[in-house]
Coordinates of C-alpha atoms in Angstrom, one line a residue:
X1 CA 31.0 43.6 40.5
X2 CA 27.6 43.9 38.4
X3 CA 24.7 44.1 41.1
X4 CA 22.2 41.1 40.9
X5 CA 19.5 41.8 38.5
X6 CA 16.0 41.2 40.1
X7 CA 13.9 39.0 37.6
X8 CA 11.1 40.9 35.7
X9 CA 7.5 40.0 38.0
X10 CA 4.6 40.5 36.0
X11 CA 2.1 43.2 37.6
X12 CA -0.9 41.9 38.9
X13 CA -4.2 42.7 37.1
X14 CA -5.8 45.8 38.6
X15 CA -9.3 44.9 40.2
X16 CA -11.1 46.4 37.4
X17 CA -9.6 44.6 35.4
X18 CA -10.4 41.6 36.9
X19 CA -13.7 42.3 36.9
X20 CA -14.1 43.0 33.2
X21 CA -12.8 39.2 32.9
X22 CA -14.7 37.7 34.8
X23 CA -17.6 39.5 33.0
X24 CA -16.4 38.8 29.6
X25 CA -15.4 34.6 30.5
X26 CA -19.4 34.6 32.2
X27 CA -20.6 35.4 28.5
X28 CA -19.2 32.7 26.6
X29 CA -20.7 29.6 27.9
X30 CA -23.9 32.3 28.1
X31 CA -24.3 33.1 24.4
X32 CA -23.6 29.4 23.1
X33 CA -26.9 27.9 25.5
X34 CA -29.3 31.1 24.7
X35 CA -28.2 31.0 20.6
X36 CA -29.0 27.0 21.1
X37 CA -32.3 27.5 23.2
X38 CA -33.6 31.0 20.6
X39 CA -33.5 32.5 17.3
X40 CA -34.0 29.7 14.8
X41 CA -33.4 26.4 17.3
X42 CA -35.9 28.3 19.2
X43 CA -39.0 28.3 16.5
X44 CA -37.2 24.9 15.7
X45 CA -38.1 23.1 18.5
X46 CA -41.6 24.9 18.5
X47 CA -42.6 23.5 15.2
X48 CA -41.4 19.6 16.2
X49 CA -43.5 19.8 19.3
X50 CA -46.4 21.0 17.0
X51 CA -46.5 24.4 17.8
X52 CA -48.6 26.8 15.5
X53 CA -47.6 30.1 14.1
X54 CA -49.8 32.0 16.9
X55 CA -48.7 29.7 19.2
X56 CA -45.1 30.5 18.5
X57 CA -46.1 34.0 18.3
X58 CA -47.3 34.2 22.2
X59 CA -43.8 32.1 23.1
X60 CA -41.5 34.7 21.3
X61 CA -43.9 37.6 23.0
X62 CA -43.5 36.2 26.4
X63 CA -39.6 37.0 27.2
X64 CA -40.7 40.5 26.6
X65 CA -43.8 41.2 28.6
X66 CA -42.6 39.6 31.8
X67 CA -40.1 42.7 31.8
X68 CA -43.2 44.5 33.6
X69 CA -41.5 42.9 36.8
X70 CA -38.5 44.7 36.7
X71 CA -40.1 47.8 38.4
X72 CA -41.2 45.5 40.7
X73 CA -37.7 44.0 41.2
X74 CA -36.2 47.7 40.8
X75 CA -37.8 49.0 44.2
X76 CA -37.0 45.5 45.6
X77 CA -33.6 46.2 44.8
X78 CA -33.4 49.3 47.1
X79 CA -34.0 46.6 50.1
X80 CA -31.1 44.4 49.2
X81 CA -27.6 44.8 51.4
X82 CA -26.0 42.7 49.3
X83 CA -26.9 42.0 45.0
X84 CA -24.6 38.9 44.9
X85 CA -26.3 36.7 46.7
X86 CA -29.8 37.1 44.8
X87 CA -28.0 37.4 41.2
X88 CA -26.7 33.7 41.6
X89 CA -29.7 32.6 43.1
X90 CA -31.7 33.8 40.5
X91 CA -29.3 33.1 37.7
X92 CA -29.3 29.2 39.0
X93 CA -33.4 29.4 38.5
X94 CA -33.5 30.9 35.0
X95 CA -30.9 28.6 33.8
X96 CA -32.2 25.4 35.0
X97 CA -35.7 25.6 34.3
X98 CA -34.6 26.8 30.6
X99 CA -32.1 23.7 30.6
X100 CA -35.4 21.8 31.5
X101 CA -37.5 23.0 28.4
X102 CA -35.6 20.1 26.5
X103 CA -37.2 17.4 28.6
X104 CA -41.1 18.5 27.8
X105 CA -40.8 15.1 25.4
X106 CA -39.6 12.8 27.6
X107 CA -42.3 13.8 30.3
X108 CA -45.2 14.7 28.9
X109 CA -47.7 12.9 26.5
X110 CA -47.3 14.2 22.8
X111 CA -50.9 16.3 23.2
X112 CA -49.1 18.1 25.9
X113 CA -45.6 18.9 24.6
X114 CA -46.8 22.8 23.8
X115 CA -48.6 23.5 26.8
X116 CA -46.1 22.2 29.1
X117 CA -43.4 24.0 26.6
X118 CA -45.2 27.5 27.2
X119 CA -45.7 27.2 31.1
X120 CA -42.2 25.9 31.7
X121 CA -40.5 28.8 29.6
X122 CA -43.4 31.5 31.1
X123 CA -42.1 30.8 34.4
X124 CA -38.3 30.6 33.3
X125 CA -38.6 34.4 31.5
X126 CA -40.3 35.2 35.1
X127 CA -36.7 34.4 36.4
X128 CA -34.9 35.6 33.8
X129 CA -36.2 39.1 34.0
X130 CA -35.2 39.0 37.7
X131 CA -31.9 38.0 37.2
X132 CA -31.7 40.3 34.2
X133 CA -32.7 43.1 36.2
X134 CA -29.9 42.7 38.8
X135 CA -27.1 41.8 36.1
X136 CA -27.8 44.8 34.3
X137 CA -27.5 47.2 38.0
X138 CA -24.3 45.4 38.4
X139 CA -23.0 45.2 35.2
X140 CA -23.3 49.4 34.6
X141 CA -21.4 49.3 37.9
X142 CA -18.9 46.9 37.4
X143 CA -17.7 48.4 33.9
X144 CA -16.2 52.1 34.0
X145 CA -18.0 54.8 31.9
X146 CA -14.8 56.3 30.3
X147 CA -14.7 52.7 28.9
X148 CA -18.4 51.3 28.7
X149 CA -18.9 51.9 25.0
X150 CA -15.5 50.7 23.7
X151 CA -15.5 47.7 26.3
X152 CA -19.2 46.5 25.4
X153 CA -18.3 47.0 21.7
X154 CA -15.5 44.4 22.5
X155 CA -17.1 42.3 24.2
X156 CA -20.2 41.7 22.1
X157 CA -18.0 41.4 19.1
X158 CA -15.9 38.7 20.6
X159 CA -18.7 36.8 22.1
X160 CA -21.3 36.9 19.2
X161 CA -18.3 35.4 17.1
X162 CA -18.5 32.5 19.2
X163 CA -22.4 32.9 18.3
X164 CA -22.0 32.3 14.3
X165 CA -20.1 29.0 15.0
X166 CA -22.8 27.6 17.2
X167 CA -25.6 29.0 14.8
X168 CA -23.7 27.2 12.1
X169 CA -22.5 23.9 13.5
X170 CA -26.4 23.5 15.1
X171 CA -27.5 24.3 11.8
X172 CA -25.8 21.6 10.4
X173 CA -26.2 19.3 13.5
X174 CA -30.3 19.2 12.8
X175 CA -30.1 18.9 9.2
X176 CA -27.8 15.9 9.5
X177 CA -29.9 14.4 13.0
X178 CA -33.3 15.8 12.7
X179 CA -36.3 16.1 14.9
X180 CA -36.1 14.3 18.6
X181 CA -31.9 12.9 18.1
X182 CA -30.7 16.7 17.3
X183 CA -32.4 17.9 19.5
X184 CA -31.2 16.2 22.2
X185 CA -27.7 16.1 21.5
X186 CA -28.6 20.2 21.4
X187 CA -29.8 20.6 24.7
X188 CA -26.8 18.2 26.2
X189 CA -24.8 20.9 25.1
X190 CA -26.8 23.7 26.6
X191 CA -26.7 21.9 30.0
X192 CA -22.8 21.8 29.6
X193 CA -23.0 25.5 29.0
X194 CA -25.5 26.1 31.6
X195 CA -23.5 24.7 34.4
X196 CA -20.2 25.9 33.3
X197 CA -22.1 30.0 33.2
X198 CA -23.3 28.9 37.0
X199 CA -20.2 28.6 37.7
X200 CA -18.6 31.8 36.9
X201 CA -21.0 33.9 38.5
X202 CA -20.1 32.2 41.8
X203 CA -16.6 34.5 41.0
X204 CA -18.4 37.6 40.5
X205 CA -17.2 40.6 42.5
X206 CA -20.1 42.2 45.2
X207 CA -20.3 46.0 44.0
X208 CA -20.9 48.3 45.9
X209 CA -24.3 49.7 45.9
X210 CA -25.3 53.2 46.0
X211 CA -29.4 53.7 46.6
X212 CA -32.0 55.8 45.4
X213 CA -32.8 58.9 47.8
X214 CA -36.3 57.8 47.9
X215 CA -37.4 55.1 50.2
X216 CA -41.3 54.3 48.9
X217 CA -43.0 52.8 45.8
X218 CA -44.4 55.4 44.3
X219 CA -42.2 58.8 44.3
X220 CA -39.5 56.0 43.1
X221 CA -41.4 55.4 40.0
X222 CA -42.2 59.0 39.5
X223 CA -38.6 60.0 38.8
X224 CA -38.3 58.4 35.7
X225 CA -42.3 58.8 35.1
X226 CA -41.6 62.3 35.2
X227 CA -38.6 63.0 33.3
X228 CA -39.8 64.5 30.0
X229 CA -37.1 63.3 27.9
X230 CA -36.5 60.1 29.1
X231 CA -40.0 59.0 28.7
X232 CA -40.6 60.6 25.4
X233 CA -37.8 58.7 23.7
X234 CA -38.9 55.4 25.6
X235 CA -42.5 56.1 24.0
X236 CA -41.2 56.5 21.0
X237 CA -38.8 53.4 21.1
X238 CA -41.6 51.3 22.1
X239 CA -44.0 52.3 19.1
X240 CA -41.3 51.0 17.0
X241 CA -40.3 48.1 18.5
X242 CA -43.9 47.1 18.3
X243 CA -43.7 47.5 14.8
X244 CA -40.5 45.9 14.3
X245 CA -41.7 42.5 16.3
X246 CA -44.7 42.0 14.2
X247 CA -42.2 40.4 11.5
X248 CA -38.7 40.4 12.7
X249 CA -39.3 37.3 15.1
X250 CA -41.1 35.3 12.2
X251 CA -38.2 35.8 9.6
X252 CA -37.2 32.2 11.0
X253 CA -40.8 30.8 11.1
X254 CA -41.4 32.5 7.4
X255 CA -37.6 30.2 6.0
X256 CA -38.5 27.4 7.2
X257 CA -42.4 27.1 6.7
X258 CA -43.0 29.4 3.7
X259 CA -40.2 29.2 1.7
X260 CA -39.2 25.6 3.0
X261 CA -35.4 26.5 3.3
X262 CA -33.0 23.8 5.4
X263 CA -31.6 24.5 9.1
X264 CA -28.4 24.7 7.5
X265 CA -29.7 27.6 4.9
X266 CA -31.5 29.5 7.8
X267 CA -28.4 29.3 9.7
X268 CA -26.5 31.2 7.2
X269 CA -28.8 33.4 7.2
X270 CA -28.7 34.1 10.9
X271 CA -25.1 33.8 10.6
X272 CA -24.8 36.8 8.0
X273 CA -27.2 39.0 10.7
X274 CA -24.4 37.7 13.5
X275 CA -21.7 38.7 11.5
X276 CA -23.0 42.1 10.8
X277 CA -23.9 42.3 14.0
X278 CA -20.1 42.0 14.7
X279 CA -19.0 44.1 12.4
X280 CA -20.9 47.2 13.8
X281 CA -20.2 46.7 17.5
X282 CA -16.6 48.0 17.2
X283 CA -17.6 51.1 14.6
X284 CA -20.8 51.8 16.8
X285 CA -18.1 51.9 20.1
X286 CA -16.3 54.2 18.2
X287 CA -19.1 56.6 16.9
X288 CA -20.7 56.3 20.7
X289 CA -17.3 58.1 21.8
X290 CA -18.2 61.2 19.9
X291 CA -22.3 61.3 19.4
X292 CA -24.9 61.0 21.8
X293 CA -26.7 57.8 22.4
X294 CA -30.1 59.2 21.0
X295 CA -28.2 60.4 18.5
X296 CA -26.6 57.4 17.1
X297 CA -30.2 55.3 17.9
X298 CA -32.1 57.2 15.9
X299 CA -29.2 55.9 12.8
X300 CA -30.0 52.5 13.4
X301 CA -33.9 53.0 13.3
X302 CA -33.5 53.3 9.3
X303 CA -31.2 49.8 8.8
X304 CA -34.0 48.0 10.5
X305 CA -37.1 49.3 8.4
X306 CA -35.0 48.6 5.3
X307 CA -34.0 44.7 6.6
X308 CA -37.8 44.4 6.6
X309 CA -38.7 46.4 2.9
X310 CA -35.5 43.8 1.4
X311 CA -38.0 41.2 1.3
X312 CA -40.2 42.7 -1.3
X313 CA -36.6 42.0 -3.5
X314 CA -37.8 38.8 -3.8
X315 CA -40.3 38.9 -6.4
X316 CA -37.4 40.1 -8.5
X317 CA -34.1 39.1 -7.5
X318 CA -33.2 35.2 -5.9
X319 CA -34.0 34.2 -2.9
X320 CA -30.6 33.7 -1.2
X321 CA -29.6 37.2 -2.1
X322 CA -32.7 38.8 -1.1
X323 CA -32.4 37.2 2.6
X324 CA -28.5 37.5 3.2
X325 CA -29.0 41.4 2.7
X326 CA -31.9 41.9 4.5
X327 CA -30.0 39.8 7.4
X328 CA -27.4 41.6 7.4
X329 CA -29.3 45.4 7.3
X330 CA -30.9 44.0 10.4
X331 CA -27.9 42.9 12.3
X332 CA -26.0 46.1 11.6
X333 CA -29.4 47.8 13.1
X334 CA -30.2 45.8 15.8
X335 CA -26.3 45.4 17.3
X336 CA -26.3 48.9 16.8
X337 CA -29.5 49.5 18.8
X338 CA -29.1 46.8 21.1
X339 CA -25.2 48.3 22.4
X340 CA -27.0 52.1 22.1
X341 CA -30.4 51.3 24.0
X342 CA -28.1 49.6 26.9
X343 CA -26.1 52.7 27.4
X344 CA -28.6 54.9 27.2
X345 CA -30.2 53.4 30.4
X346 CA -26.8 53.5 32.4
X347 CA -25.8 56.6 30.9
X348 CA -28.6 59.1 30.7
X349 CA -30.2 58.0 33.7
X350 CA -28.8 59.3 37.2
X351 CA -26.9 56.9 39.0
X352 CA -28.7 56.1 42.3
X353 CA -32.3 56.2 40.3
X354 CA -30.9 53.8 37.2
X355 CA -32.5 50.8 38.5
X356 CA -35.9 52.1 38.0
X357 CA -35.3 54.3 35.2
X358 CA -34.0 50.7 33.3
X359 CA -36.8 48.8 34.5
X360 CA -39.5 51.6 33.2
X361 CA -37.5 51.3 29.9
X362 CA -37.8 47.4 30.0
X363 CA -41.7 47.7 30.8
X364 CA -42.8 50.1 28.6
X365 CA -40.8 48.5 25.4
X366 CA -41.6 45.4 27.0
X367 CA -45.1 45.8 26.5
X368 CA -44.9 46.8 22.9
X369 CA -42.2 44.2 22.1
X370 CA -45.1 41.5 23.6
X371 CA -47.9 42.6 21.6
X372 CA -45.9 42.7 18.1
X373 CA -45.1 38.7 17.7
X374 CA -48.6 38.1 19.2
X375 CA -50.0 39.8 16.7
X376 CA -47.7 38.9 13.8
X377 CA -48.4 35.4 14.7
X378 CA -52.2 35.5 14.4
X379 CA -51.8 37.5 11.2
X380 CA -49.7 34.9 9.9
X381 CA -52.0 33.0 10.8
X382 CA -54.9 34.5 9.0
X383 CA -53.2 35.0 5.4
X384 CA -53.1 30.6 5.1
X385 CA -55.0 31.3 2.4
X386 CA -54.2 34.8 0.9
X387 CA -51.3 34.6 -2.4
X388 CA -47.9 33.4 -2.2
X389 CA -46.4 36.9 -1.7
X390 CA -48.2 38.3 0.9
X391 CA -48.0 35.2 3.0
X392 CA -44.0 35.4 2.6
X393 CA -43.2 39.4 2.6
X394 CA -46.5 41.3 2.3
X395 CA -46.6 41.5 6.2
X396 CA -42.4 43.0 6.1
X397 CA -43.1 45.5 3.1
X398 CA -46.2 47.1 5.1
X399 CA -44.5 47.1 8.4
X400 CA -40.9 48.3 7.2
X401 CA -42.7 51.1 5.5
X402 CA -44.4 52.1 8.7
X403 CA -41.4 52.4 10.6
X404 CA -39.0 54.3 7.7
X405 CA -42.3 56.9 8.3
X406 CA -42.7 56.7 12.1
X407 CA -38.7 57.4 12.3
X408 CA -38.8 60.3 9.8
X409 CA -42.0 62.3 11.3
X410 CA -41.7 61.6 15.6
X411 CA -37.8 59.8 15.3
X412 CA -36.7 62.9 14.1
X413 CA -38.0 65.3 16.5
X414 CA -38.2 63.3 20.0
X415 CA -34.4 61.8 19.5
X416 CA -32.6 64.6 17.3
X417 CA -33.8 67.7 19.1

């Protein structure tokens, strides 16, 4: 007689596994509210409350200049028995008082939608670099290095998809309801969202955390203050991202005030840079697994300066064209930086000093990154009256050429050496 055969029982998923899940399902609902509440929606929702181009300037500066907190929150970290705990906490903050953003026109009197606008999202980027900070400690934890690159190339790919159909479908949502209705059946989605991300960080695993050597302020922050490399590369980084955020934020503002293109037509546009985007996180993975991060960001320095010099295309070739190229030059350059820049903070930096070493990366660029759209804005501001073409790609032609020059002279010999 045949012996019983014992049915087949799946295996169950190992705990890393599990993990990377978890981390991959938390990002869904995450990209769909923060492509609703930035980018395009974001300058948007800026312009109905009555926001001018400075104005919007200083708002697209401010997520970048609270990142001076993280060393702050880096030596903070040090203190903490447990990350989980705080990382929900914080999360719950940032979300809801971005969430609440969308109510500054139900509350407030019409002279006061863009003050209250400004103060509310000032304090929710307060949050947000907090909770950023300890995502980022646990995330490079969480994920294994032998597959980091290929995993974030993934995971980016899959969830920036889901990006281009929310950029699209809002797109089309405000042309069809504009003004106060879209924008309120917008931000009903984002709460959705919101709630639902909450949620799955309640199932996030508590990591193990292994600490810095050093126990005080200072010493802490000399480690990464100190190390030649590191900080030449982050100085050099920051001078271009300076560069790069005194027209790259205002490619939205520029569509729809200068060239007076629909939602739906600036949509594509930010769709093309989304797909791009896409397109490169896989083939960057790849390239990650056999050249150095420093390497491989100084190759997407180049894409970005030329997304900004495609503009001056537009006194000779039509105007669609011209903008769906220099989109998608910049989303092959910035997903490529974005995915590099990341691993080169959890990958190049020792392990118990990362937190510190990420959060002197975040303040130093951060700094830069704050001062370019503040300044872009004003000088958008100051060429009202200068020609057509140097109100809608003079700024880009000058600046992209900077940077192709700042990348070939110091790019060359601080990240190829």
């Amino acid at each position: 007689m045949k012996a019983a055969v014992k049915p087949h029982r799946r295996s169950k998923p190992s705990i890393h596994r599990n993990n990377l899940s978890i981390a991959s399902w938390e990002g869904l609902p995450s990209v769909i509210f923060q492509t609703l509440l930035g980018g395009q929606f974001l300058t948007g929702f800026l312009l109905y409350l009555g926001a001018t181009s400075g104005e919007l300037g200083f708002v697209l500066a401010i997520t970048t200049f609270v990142n001076i907190a993280q060393i702050a929150v880096a030596f903070l970290i040090q203190r903490l028995r447990s990350r989980r705990r705080p990382l929900i906490i914080f999360i719950i903050l940032h979300r809801t008082l971005w969430g609440t953003t969308g109510l500054v026109p139900f509350l407030f009197p019409k002279e006061y939608w863009v003050p209250a606008f400004i103060v509310l999202y000032m304090v929710t980027c307060v949050f947000g670099t907090i909770s950023g900070m300890l995502w980022s400690s646990v995330i490079s934890d969480l994920v294994p290095q032998r597959v980091r690159g290929r995993y974030f190339g993934i995971r980016n790919t899959l969830l920036n998809a889901a990006g281009t159909v929310i950029l699209f479908a809002g797109g089309v949502l405000l042309d069809h309801y504009p003004q106060r209705q879209g924008f309120l059946i917008l931000y009903i989605v984002v709460w959705i969202c919101i709630a639902a991300n909450i949620a799955i960080f309640f199932f996030y695993p508590d990591i193990p955390f292994e600490r810095s050597d050093e126990t005080k302020f200072w010493p802490m922050l000399q480690r990464p203050l100190k190390d030649a490399s590191f900080i030449q590369s982050t100085a050099f980084l920051a001078g271009f991202l300076f560069l790069q955020n005194l027209v790259v934020p205002l490619y939205s503002y520029i569509m729809l005030q200068r060239l007076n293109l629909s939602y739906q037509t600036v949509s594509l546009m930010n769709i093309m840079q989304t797909l791009s985007m896409m397109g490169s996180f896989y083939v960057w993975g790849n390239l990650n697994a056999k050249f150095s991060n420093k390497k491989l960001l100084y190759w997407t320095l180049p894409l970005v300066a030329a997304s900004c010099l495609l503009w001056g295309a537009l006194s000779v070739f039509p105007t669609l064209l011209v903008l769906l190229a220099a989109h998608a030059f910049l989303g092959i350059g910035i997903g490529g930086f974005n995915q590099l820049a990341f691993n080169f903070m959890i990958g190049d930096t020792p392990k118990k000093d990362r937190p510190m070493y990420m959060a002197t990366y975040s303040a130093i660029t951060g700094m830069a990154s704050f001062f370019g759209p503040l300044l872009g804005g004003k000088l958008q501001e100051w060429l009202g009256d200068a020609p057509d073409w140097v109100q809608v790609y003079g700024m880009q032609l000058a600046v992209g050429a900077g940077m192709l020059v700042l990348v070939i002279t110091l790019g060359k010999r601080i990240l190829l050496r």
